[in-house]
Amino acid sequence: MAASVNSNPTTILPLELVDKCIGSRIHIVMKNDKEIVGTLLGFDDFVNILLEEVIEYETTAEGKRVTRHDQILLNGTNITMLIPGGDAPDI
């Protein structure tokens, strides 16, 4: 008799969740003191991410710095956390 595997049909893999966010706003926390909010255009298997209409928030010794970019490509190895539908951090 074959052993049954308990699988949850509603389980979604992390990259599937990111794929569902294409075209939506996403909040990204980087390993350094930066947070980035933008519209997700695409990503690859290494979670390198392409964003448009980007706002970059950086914490420096002088305080908070906000920079705007038309597009940006993020290296997946520097990403700590992805927040789908995330909004700008409190400044």
Coordinates of C-alpha atoms in Angstrom, one line a residue:
M1 CA 0.0 0.0 0.0
A2 CA 1.4 3.4 -1.0
A3 CA 2.0 5.9 1.7
S4 CA -0.1 9.0 1.4
V5 CA 1.7 12.3 1.5
N6 CA 0.1 15.1 3.5
S7 CA 0.1 18.1 1.1
N8 CA -1.7 21.3 1.5
P9 CA -3.2 22.3 -1.9
T10 CA -3.1 26.0 -0.8
T11 CA 0.7 25.9 -0.3
I12 CA 2.5 28.5 -2.4
L13 CA 6.2 28.5 -3.0
P14 CA 8.1 31.8 -2.4
L15 CA 9.0 32.4 -6.0
E16 CA 5.4 31.8 -7.0
L17 CA 4.3 34.5 -4.6
V18 CA 6.9 37.0 -6.0
D19 CA 5.7 36.1 -9.5
K20 CA 2.1 37.0 -8.5
C21 CA 3.4 40.5 -7.5
I22 CA 4.7 41.4 -11.0
G23 CA 3.0 44.7 -11.9
S24 CA 2.4 45.6 -8.2
R25 CA 4.1 47.7 -5.7
I26 CA 6.7 45.9 -3.5
H27 CA 8.7 47.0 -0.5
I28 CA 12.2 45.6 -0.3
V29 CA 14.5 45.7 2.7
M30 CA 18.2 45.4 1.8
K31 CA 21.1 44.0 3.9
N32 CA 22.6 47.5 4.2
D33 CA 20.7 50.5 5.6
K34 CA 18.4 50.8 2.5
E35 CA 14.8 50.2 1.9
I36 CA 13.3 50.3 -1.6
V37 CA 9.7 50.7 -2.8
G38 CA 8.8 50.2 -6.5
T39 CA 6.7 48.5 -9.1
L40 CA 8.0 45.0 -9.8
L41 CA 8.7 44.4 -13.5
G42 CA 10.5 41.0 -13.2
F43 CA 13.0 38.8 -11.4
D44 CA 15.1 35.7 -12.1
D45 CA 15.8 32.5 -10.2
F46 CA 18.5 34.3 -8.1
V47 CA 15.8 36.9 -7.1
N48 CA 17.7 39.7 -8.9
I49 CA 14.8 42.2 -9.2
L50 CA 13.9 44.8 -11.7
L51 CA 11.8 47.7 -10.4
E52 CA 10.3 50.9 -11.9
E53 CA 9.0 54.1 -10.3
V54 CA 11.4 53.5 -7.4
I55 CA 11.9 55.4 -4.2
E56 CA 15.0 54.5 -2.2
Y57 CA 15.2 55.2 1.5
E58 CA 18.6 55.2 3.1
T59 CA 19.7 55.8 6.7
T60 CA 22.9 57.7 7.0
A61 CA 24.8 59.4 9.8
E62 CA 23.3 62.7 8.7
G63 CA 19.7 61.3 8.8
K64 CA 17.3 59.8 6.2
R65 CA 18.0 60.3 2.5
V66 CA 15.3 59.7 -0.1
T67 CA 16.3 59.1 -3.8
R68 CA 14.0 58.5 -6.8
H69 CA 14.9 56.3 -9.8
D70 CA 13.0 55.6 -13.0
Q71 CA 14.3 52.0 -12.9
I72 CA 16.6 49.9 -10.8
L73 CA 18.1 46.4 -10.9
L74 CA 18.7 44.9 -7.4
N75 CA 21.2 42.0 -6.8
G76 CA 19.3 39.2 -5.1
T77 CA 22.2 38.4 -2.7
N78 CA 21.7 41.8 -1.0
I79 CA 18.0 41.5 -0.4
T80 CA 16.8 40.6 3.1
M81 CA 13.1 40.8 2.9
L82 CA 10.3 41.3 0.3
I83 CA 7.0 42.8 1.3
P84 CA 4.3 42.4 -1.4
G85 CA 2.1 45.4 -1.5
G86 CA 4.4 47.1 1.0
D87 CA 4.3 50.9 1.4
A88 CA 7.0 53.4 2.1
P89 CA 8.8 53.1 5.5
D90 CA 8.1 55.7 8.2
I91 CA 10.5 58.6 7.9

